[in-house]
Coordinates of C-alpha atoms and ligand atoms in Angstrom, one line a residue:
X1 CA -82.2 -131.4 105.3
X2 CA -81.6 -129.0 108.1
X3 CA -77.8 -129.7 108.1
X4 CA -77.8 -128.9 104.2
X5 CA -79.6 -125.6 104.8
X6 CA -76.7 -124.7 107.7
X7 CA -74.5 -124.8 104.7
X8 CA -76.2 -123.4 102.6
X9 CA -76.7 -119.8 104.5
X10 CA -72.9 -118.8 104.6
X11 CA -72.8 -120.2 100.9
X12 CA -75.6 -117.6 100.2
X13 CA -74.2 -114.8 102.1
X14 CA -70.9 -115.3 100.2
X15 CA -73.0 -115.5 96.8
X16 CA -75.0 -112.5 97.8
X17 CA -71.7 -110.6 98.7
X18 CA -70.0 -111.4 95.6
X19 CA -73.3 -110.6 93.0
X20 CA -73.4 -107.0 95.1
X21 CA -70.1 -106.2 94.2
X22 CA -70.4 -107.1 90.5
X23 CA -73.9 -105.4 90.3
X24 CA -72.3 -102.7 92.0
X25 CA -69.7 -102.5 88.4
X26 CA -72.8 -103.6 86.0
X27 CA -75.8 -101.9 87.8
X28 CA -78.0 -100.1 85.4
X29 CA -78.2 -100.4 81.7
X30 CA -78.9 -98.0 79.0
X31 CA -79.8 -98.4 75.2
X32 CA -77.0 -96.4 73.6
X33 CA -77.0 -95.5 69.9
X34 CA -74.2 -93.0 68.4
X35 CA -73.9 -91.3 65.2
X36 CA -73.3 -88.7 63.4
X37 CA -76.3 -86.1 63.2
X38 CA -76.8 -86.0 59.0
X39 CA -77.9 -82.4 57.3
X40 CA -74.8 -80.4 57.1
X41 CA -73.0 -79.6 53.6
X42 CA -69.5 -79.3 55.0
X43 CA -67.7 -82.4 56.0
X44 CA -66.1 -80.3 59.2
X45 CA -69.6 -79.5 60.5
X46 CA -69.3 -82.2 63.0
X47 CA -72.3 -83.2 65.3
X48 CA -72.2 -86.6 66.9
X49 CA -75.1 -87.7 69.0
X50 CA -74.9 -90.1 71.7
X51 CA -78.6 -91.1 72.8
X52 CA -78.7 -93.2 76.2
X53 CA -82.2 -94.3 76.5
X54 CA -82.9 -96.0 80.2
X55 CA -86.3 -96.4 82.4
X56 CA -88.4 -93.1 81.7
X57 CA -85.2 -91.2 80.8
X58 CA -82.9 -90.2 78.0
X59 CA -79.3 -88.8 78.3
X60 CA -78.2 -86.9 75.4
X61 CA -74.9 -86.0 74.8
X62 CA -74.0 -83.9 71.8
X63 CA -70.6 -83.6 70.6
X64 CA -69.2 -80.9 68.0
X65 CA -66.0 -79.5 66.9
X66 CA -68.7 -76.3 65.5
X67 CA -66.4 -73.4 66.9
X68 CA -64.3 -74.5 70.3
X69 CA -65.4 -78.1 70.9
X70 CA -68.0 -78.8 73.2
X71 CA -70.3 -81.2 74.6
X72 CA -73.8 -80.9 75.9
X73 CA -74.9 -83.1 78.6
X74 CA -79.1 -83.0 78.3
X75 CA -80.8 -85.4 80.8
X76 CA -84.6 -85.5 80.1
X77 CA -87.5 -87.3 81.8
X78 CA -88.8 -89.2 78.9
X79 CA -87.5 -92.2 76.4
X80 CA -88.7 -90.8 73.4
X81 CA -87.1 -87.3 73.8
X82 CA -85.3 -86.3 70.5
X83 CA -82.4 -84.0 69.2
X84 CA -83.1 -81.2 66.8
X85 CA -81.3 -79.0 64.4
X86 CA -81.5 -76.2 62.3
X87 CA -78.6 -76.6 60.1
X88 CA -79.0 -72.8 58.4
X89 CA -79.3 -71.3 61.8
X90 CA -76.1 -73.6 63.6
X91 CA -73.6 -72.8 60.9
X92 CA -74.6 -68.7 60.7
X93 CA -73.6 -66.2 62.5
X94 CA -76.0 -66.1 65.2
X95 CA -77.0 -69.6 66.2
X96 CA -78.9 -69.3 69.4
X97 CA -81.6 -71.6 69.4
X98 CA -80.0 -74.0 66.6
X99 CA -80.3 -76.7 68.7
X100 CA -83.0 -78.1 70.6
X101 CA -84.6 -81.1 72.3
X102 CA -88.6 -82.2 71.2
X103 CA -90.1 -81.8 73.5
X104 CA -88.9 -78.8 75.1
X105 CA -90.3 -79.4 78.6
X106 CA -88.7 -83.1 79.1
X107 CA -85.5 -81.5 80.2
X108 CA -84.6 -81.6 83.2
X109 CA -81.0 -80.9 83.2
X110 CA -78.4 -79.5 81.3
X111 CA -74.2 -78.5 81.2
X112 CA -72.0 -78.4 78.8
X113 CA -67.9 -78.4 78.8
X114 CA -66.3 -76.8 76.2
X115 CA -62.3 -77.2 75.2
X116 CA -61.4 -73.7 74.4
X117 CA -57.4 -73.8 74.7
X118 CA -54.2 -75.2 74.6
X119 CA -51.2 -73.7 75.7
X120 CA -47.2 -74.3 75.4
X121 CA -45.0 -72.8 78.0
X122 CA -41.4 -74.1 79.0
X123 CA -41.2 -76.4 81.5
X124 CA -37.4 -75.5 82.2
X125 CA -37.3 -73.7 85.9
X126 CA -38.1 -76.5 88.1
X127 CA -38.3 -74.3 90.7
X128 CA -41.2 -72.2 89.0
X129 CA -43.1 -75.3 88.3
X130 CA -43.4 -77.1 91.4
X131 CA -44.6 -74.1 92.4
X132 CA -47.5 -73.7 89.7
X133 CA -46.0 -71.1 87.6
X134 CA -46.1 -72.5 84.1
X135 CA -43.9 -69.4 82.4
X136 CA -42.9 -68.4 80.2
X137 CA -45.7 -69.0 77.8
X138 CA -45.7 -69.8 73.7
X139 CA -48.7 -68.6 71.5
X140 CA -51.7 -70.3 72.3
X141 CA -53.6 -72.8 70.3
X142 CA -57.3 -71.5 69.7
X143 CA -58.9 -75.3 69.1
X144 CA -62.1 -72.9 68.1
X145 CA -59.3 -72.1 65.2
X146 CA -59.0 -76.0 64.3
X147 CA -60.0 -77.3 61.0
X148 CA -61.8 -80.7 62.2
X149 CA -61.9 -84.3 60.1
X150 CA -65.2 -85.4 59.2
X151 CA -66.6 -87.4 62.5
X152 CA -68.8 -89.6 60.4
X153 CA -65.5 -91.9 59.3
X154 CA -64.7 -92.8 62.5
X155 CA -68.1 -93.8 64.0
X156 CA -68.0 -97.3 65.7
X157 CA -71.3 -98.3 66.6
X158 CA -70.4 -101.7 67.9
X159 CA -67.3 -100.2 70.2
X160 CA -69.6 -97.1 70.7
X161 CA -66.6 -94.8 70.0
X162 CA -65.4 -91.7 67.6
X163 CA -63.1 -89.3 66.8
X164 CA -62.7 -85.3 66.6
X165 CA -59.7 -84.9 64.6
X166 CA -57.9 -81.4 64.0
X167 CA -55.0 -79.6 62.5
X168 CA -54.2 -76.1 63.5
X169 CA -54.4 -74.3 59.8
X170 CA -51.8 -71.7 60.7
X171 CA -49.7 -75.5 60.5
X172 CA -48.2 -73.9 63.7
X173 CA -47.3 -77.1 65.1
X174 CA -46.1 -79.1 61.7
X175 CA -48.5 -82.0 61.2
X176 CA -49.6 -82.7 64.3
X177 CA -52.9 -83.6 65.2
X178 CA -55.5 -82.3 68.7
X179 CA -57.7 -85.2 69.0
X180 CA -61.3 -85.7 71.4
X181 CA -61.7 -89.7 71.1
X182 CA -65.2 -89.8 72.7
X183 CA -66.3 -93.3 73.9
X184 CA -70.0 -94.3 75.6
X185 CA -71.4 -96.7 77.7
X186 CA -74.3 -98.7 78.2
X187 CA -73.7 -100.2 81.4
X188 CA -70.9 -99.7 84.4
X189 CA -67.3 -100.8 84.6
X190 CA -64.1 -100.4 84.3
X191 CA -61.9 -99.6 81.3
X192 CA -59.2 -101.8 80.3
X193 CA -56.2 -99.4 79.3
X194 CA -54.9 -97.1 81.9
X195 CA -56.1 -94.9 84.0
X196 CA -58.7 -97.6 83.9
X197 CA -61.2 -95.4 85.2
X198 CA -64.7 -96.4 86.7
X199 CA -67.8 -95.5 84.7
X200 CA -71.4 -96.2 85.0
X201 CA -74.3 -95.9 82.5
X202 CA -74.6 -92.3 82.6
X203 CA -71.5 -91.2 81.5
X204 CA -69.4 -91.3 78.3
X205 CA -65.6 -90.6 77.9
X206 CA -63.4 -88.4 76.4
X207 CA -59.8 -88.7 75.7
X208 CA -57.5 -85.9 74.8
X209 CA -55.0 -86.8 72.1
X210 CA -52.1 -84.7 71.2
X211 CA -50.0 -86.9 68.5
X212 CA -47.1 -85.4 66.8
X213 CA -47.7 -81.7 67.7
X214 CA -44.1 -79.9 66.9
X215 CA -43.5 -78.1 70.1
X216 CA -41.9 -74.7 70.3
X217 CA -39.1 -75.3 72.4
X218 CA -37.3 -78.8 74.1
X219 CA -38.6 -78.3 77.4
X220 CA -42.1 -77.7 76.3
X221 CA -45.2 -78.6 78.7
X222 CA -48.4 -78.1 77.4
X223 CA -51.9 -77.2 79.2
X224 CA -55.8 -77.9 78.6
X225 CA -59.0 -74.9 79.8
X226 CA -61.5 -76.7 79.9
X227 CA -64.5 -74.2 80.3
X228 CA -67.9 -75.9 82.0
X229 CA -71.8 -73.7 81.9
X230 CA -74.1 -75.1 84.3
X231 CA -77.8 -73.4 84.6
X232 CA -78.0 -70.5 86.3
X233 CA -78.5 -71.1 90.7
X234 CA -76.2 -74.0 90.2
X235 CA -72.4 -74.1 90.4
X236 CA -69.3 -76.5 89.8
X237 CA -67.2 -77.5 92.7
X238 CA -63.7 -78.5 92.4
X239 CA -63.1 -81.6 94.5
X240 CA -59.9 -84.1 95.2
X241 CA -61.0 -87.5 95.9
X242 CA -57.3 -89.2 97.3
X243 CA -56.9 -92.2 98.2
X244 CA -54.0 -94.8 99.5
X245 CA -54.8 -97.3 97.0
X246 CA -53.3 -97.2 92.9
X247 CA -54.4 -101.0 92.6
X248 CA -56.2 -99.8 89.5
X249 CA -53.7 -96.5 88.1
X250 CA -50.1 -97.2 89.5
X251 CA -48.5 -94.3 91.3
X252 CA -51.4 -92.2 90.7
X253 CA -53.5 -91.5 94.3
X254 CA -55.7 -88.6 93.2
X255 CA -59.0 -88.2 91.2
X256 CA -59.9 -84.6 90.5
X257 CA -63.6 -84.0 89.6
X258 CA -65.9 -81.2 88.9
X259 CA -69.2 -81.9 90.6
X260 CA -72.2 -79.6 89.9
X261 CA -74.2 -78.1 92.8
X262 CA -77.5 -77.9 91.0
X263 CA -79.8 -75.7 92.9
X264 CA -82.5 -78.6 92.5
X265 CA -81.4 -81.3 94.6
X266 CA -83.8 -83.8 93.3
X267 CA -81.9 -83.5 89.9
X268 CA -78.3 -84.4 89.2
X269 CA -75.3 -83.7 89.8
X270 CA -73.1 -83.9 86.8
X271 CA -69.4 -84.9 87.1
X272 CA -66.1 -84.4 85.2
X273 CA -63.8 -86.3 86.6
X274 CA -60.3 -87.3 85.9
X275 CA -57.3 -89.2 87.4
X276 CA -54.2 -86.9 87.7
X277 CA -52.2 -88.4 84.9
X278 CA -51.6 -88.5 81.2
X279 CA -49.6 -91.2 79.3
X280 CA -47.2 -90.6 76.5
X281 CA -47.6 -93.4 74.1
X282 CA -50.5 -95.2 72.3
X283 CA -49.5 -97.8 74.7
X284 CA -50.5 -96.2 78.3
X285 CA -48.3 -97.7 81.1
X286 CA -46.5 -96.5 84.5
X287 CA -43.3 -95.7 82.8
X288 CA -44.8 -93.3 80.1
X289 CA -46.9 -91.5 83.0
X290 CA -47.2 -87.7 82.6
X291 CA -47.6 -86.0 85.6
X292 CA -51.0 -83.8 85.5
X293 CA -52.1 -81.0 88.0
X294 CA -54.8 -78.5 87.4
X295 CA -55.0 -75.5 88.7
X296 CA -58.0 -73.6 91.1
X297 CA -61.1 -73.3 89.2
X298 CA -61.9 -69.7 88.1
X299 CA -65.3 -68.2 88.4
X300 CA -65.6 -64.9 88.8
X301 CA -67.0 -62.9 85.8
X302 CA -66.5 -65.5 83.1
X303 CA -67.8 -65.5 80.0
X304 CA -67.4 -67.9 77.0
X305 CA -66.7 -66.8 73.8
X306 CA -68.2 -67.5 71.1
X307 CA -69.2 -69.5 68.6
X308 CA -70.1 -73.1 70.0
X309 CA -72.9 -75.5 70.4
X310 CA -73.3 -74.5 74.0
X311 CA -74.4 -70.5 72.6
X312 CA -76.6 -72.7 70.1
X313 CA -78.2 -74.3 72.9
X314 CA -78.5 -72.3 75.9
X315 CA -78.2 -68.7 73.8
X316 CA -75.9 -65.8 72.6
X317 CA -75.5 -64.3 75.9
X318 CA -74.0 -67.5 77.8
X319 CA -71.9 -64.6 80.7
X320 CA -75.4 -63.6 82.0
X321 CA -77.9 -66.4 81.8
X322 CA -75.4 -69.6 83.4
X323 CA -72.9 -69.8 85.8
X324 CA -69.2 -70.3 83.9
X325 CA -66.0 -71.5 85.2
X326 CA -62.9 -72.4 84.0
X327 CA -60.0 -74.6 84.9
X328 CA -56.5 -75.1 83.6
X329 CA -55.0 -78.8 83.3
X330 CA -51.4 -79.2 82.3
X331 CA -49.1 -82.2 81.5
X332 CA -45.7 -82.6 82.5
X333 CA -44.4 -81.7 85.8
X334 CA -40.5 -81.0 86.6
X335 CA -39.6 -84.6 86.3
X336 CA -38.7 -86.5 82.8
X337 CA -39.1 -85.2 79.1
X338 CA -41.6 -87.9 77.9
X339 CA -43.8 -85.5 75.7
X340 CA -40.5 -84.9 73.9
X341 CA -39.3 -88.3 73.7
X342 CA -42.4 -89.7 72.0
X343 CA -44.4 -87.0 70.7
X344 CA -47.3 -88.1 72.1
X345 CA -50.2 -87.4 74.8
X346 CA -53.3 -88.6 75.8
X347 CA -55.5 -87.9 78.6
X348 CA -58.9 -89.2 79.2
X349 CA -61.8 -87.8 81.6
X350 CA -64.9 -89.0 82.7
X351 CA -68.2 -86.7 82.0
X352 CA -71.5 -88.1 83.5
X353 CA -74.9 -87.6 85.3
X354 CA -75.6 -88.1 88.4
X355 CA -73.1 -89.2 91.1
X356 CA -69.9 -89.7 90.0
X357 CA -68.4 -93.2 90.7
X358 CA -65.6 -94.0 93.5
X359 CA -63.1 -96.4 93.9
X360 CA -63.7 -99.2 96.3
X361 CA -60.3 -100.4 97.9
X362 CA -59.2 -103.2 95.2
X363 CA -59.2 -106.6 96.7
X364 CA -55.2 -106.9 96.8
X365 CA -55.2 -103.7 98.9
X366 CA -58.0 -105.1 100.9
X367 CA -56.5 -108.3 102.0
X368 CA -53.2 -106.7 102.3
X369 CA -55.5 -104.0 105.4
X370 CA -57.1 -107.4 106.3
X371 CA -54.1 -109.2 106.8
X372 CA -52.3 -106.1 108.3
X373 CA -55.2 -105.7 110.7
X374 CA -55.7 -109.0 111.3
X375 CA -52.5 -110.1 112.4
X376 CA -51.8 -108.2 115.7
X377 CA -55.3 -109.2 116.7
X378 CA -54.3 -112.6 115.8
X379 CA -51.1 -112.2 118.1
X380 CA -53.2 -110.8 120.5
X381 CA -55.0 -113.3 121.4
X382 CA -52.7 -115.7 121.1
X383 CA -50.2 -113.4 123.4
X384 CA -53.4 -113.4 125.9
X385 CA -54.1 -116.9 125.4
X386 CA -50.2 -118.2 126.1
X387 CA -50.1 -115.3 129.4
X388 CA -53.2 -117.2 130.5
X389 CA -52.0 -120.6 130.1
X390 CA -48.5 -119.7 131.7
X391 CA -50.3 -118.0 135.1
X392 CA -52.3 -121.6 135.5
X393 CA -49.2 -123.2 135.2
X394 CA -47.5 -121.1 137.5
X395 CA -50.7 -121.3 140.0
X396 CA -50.4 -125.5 139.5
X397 CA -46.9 -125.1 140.2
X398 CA -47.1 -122.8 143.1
X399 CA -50.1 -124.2 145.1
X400 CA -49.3 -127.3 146.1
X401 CA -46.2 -125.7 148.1
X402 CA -49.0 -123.7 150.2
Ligands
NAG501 C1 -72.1 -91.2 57.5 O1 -71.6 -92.2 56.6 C2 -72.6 -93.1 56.2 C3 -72.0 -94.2 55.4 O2 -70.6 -94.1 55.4 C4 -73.6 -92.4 55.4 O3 -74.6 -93.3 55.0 C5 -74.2 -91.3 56.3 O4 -75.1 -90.5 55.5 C6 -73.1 -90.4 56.8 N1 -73.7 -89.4 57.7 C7 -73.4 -88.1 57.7 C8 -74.0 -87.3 58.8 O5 -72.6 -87.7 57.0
NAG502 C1 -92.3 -95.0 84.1 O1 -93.4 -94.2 83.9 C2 -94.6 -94.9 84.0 C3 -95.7 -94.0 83.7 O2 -95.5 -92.7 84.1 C4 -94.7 -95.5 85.4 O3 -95.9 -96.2 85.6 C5 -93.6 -96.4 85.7 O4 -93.6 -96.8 87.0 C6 -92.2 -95.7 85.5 N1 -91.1 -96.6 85.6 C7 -90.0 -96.4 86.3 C8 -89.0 -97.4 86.3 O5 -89.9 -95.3 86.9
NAG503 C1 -77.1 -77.8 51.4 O1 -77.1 -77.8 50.0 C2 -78.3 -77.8 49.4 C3 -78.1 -78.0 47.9 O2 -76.8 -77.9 47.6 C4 -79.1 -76.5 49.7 O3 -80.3 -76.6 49.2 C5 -79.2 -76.4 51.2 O4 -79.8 -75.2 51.6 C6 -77.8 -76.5 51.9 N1 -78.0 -76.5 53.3 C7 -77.3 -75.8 54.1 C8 -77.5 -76.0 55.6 O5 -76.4 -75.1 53.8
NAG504 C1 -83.8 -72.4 60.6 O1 -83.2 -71.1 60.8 C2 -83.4 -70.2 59.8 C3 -82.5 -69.0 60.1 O2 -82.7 -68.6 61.4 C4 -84.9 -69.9 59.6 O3 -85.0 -68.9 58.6 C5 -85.6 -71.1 59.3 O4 -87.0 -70.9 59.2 C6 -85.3 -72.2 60.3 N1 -85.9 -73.4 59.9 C7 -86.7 -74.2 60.6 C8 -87.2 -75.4 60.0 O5 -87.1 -73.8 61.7
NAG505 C1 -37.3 -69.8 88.4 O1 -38.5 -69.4 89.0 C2 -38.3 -68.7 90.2 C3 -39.6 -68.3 90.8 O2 -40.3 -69.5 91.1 C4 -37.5 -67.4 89.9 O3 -37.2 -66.8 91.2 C5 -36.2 -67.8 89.3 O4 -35.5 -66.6 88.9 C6 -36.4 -68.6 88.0 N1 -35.2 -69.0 87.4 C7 -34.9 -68.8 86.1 C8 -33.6 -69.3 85.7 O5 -35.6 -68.2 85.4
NAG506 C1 -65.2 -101.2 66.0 O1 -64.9 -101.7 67.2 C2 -64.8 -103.1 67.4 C3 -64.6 -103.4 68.8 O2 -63.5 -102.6 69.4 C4 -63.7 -103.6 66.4 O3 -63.7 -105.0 66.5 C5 -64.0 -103.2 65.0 O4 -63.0 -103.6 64.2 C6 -64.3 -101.7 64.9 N1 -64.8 -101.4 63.6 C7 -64.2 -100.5 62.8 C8 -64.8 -100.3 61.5 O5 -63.2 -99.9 63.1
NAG507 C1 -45.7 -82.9 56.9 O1 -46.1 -83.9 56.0 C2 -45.6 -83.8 54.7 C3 -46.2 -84.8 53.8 O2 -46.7 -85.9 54.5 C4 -44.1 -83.8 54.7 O3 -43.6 -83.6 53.4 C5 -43.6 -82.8 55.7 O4 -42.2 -82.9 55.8 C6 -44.2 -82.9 57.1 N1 -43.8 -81.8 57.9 C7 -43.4 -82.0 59.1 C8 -43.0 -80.7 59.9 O5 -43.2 -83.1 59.6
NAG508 C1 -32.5 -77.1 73.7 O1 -32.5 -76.3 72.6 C2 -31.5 -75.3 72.6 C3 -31.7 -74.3 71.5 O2 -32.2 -75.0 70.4 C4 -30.1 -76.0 72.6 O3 -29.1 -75.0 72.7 C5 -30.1 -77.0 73.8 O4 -28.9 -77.7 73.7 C6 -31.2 -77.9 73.8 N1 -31.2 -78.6 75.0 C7 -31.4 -79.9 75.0 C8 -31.4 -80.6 76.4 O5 -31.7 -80.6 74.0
NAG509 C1 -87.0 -80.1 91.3 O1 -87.3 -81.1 90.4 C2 -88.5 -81.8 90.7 C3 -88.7 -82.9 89.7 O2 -88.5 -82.5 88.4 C4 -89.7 -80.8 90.5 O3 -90.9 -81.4 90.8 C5 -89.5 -79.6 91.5 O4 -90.4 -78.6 91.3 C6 -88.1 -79.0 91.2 N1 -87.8 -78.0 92.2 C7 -87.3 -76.8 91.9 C8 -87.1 -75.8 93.1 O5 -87.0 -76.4 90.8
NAG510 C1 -67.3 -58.9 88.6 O1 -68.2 -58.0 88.0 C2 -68.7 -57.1 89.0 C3 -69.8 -56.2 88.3 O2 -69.5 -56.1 86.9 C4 -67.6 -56.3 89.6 O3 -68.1 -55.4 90.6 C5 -66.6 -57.2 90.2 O4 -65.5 -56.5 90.7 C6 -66.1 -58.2 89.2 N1 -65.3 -59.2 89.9 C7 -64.1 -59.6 89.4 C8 -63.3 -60.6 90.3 O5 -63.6 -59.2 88.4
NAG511 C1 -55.1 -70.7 81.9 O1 -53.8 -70.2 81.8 C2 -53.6 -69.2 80.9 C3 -52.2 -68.8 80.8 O2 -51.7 -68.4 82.0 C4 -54.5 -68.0 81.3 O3 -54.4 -67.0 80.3 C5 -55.9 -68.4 81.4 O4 -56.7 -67.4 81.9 C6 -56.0 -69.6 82.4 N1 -57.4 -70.0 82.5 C7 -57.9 -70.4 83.6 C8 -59.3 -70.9 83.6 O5 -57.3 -70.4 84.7
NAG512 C1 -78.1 -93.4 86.4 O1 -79.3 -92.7 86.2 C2 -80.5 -93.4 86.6 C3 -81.7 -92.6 86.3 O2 -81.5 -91.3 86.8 C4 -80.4 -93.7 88.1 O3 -81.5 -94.4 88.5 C5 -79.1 -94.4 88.4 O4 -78.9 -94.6 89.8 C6 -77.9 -93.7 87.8 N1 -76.7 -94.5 88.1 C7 -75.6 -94.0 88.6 C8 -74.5 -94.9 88.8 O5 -75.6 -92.8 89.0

């Protein structure tokens, strides 16, 4: 009995260690419906609601290619909150108040991020871009401009995905396609494609798709503003999480995020996060990696303009009433032409609430530290240990001549 229990502590302590770190990936779970919100007579009036239901709270996300596109990131203290819209109202001309959540005073929290532009600018002066100057620039692509597919087709409620598909009607860019491939969760882990990023429970992904956009010239680069309204006293921080270990996204050592500072500490934060990297093929490996850097968030004497779900929900004059900032991401440094080669883009972000998740070292890295570690202690000792046993042997040898 007692020398069973003598095993059986380490065994549980090894159990115990193990369940921590997969709890630590699965954690807390969510009921997660998605669909398309129904009530609009155009096909391209696109609203996709994902509601997260967990204990005595609801995360709403609401998606929308409506004007620039957007999401809206409502966290509310109740599991019976619900979304509402005023169809007439969201698709005129002033649509403030268009969308609301029943009832009112459940909310707790609320952002949105909104994809306003994408740029072209020639990528040919080396020397210009590893210094951040992305010039000269092409015409800019509006994506408030877009004419959007019907999100309703591609609604998967068992993969808990779907997909904001556009074509620029000025058919500036040939047949190409912009694409926001938004995916949700229900519980923490880790995606399987690259950059395999962490999520938990309360966040939902987006990926940025650019598939067969023409470019203007053959050393095109292209870049993403992504603009982010957070409630008024609170701000977004731009932070660089590095770290020596790409177990998880080969090469790739930096996670940029944009954490909010809400002015109610008991509440929040809310993350956009993203690895510094975009692939260039539908099949996402090391050797199609695209080089992304952003650029330093701007927020002085923003304002958004219009129209988009955020000015339904939080009101026409957006400037005043919420703190705005901007940040520019672009794709494709000064090495390789893989945009040209292939055609083809993606890069994928992480918006959630809460804290937003961190790497832990992988367990290759962290035997490789172990081992590293471990060894010169190792030869310590046994350096102290052979030093010891050759000064008694000295002393036996030496002694008996005194
Ligand atoms: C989405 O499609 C389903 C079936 O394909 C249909 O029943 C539903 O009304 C559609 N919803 C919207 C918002 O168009
Ligand atoms: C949920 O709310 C109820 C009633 O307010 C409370 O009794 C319960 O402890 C809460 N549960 C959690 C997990 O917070
Ligand atoms: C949709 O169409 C129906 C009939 O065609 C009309 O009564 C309704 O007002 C329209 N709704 C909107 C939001 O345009
Ligand atoms: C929706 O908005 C329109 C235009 O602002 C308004 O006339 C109508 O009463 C609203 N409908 C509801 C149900 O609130
Ligand atoms: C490249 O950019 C640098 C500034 O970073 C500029 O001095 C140089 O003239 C540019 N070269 C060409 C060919 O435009
Ligand atoms: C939805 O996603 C699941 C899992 O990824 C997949 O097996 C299924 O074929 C998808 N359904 C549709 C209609 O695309
Ligand atoms: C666009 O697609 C049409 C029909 O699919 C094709 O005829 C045309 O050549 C394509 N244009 C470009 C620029 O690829
Ligand atoms: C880029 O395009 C220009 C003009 O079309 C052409 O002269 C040049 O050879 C092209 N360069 C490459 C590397 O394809
Ligand atoms: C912060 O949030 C908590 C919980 O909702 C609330 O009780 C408190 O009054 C809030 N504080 C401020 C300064 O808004
Ligand atoms: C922002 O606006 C204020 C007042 O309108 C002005 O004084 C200030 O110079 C502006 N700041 C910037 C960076 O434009
Ligand atoms: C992004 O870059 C474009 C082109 O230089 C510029 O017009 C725009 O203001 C920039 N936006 C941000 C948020 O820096
Ligand atoms: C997700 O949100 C719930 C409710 O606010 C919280 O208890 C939980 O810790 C959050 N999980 C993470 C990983 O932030």
């Amino acid at each position: 009995m007692l020398r069973g229990s003598w095993l059986l502590l380490p065994g549980l302590w090894l159990l115990g260690g193990v369940s921590c770190l997969l709890g630590a990936a699965g954690g807390y779970r969510r009921k997660v419906t998605l669909q398309a919100v129904p009530g609009s007579n155009s096909s391209s009036a696109n609203l996709l609601h994902v509601r997260a239901v967990g204990r005595n709270d609801t995360l709403h996300y609401v998606w929308s290619s409506i004007g620039a596109p957007t999401v809206l990131l409502l966290y509310t203290r109740s599991e019976s909150s619900a979304l509402r819209v005023n169809w007439t109202k969201l698709l005129s001309a002033s649509p403030a108040g268009a969308i609301w959540i029943e009832p009112p005073g459940s909310v707790v929290y609320s952002t949105a991020v909104v994809f306003t532009k994408v740029f072209e600018y020639n990528g040919a002066n080396a020397s210009a871009l590893s210094k951040g100057q992305e010039e000269p620039f092409y015409p800019p692509y509006d994506l408030a401009g877009f004419s959007w597919q019907s999100v309703n087709r591609t609604v998967n409620q068992t993969a808990l995905t779907a997909r904001f598909q556009g074509v620029d009607p000025g058919r500036a860019f040939g047949n190409g396609t912009i694409s926001f491939q938004v995916t949700a969760y229900e519980q923490g882990g880790r995606d399987g494609p690259l950059p395999r990023l962490l999520h938990t429970a309360n966040s939902s992904k987006v990926e940025f798709i650019m598939d067969k956009v023409a470019p203007h010239g053959n050393r095109s680069r292209f870049m993403l503003e992504v603009v982010t309204v957070e409630e008024k006293g609170g701000r977004k921080r731009l932070q660089s999480v590095r770290s020596i270990d790409d177990e998880y996204t080969p090469t790739i050592f930096e996670m940029a995020q944009l954490v909010s500072e809400s002015r109610n500490n008991s509440i929040g934060p809310s993350f956009f996060q993203w690895k510094t990297t975009a692939y260039g093929s539908r099949e996402a490996s090391r050797e199609n990696a695209i080089r992304c850097r952003y650029r330093p968030l701007q927020t002085a004497n923003r304002t958004l303009p219009g129209p988009s779900i955020a000015h339904a929900y939080f009101g026409e004059d957006l400037g005043r009433s919420h703190h705005i900032a901007a940040i520019n991401i672009s794709f494709g440094g000064e090495d390789g032409e893989v945009y040209a080669e292939k055609g083809y883009l993606s890069w994928s972000a992480l918006l959630g609430f809460g804290t937003p998740p961190k790497d832990a070292f992988s367990p290759l890295v962290m035997a490789i530290v172990a081992v590293a570690l471990g060894t010169p202690v190792v030869l310590l000792l046994a350096g102290g240990l052979v030093v010891l046993f050759a000064r008694r042997k000295r002393h036996s040898q030496y002694e008996p001549i005194n």
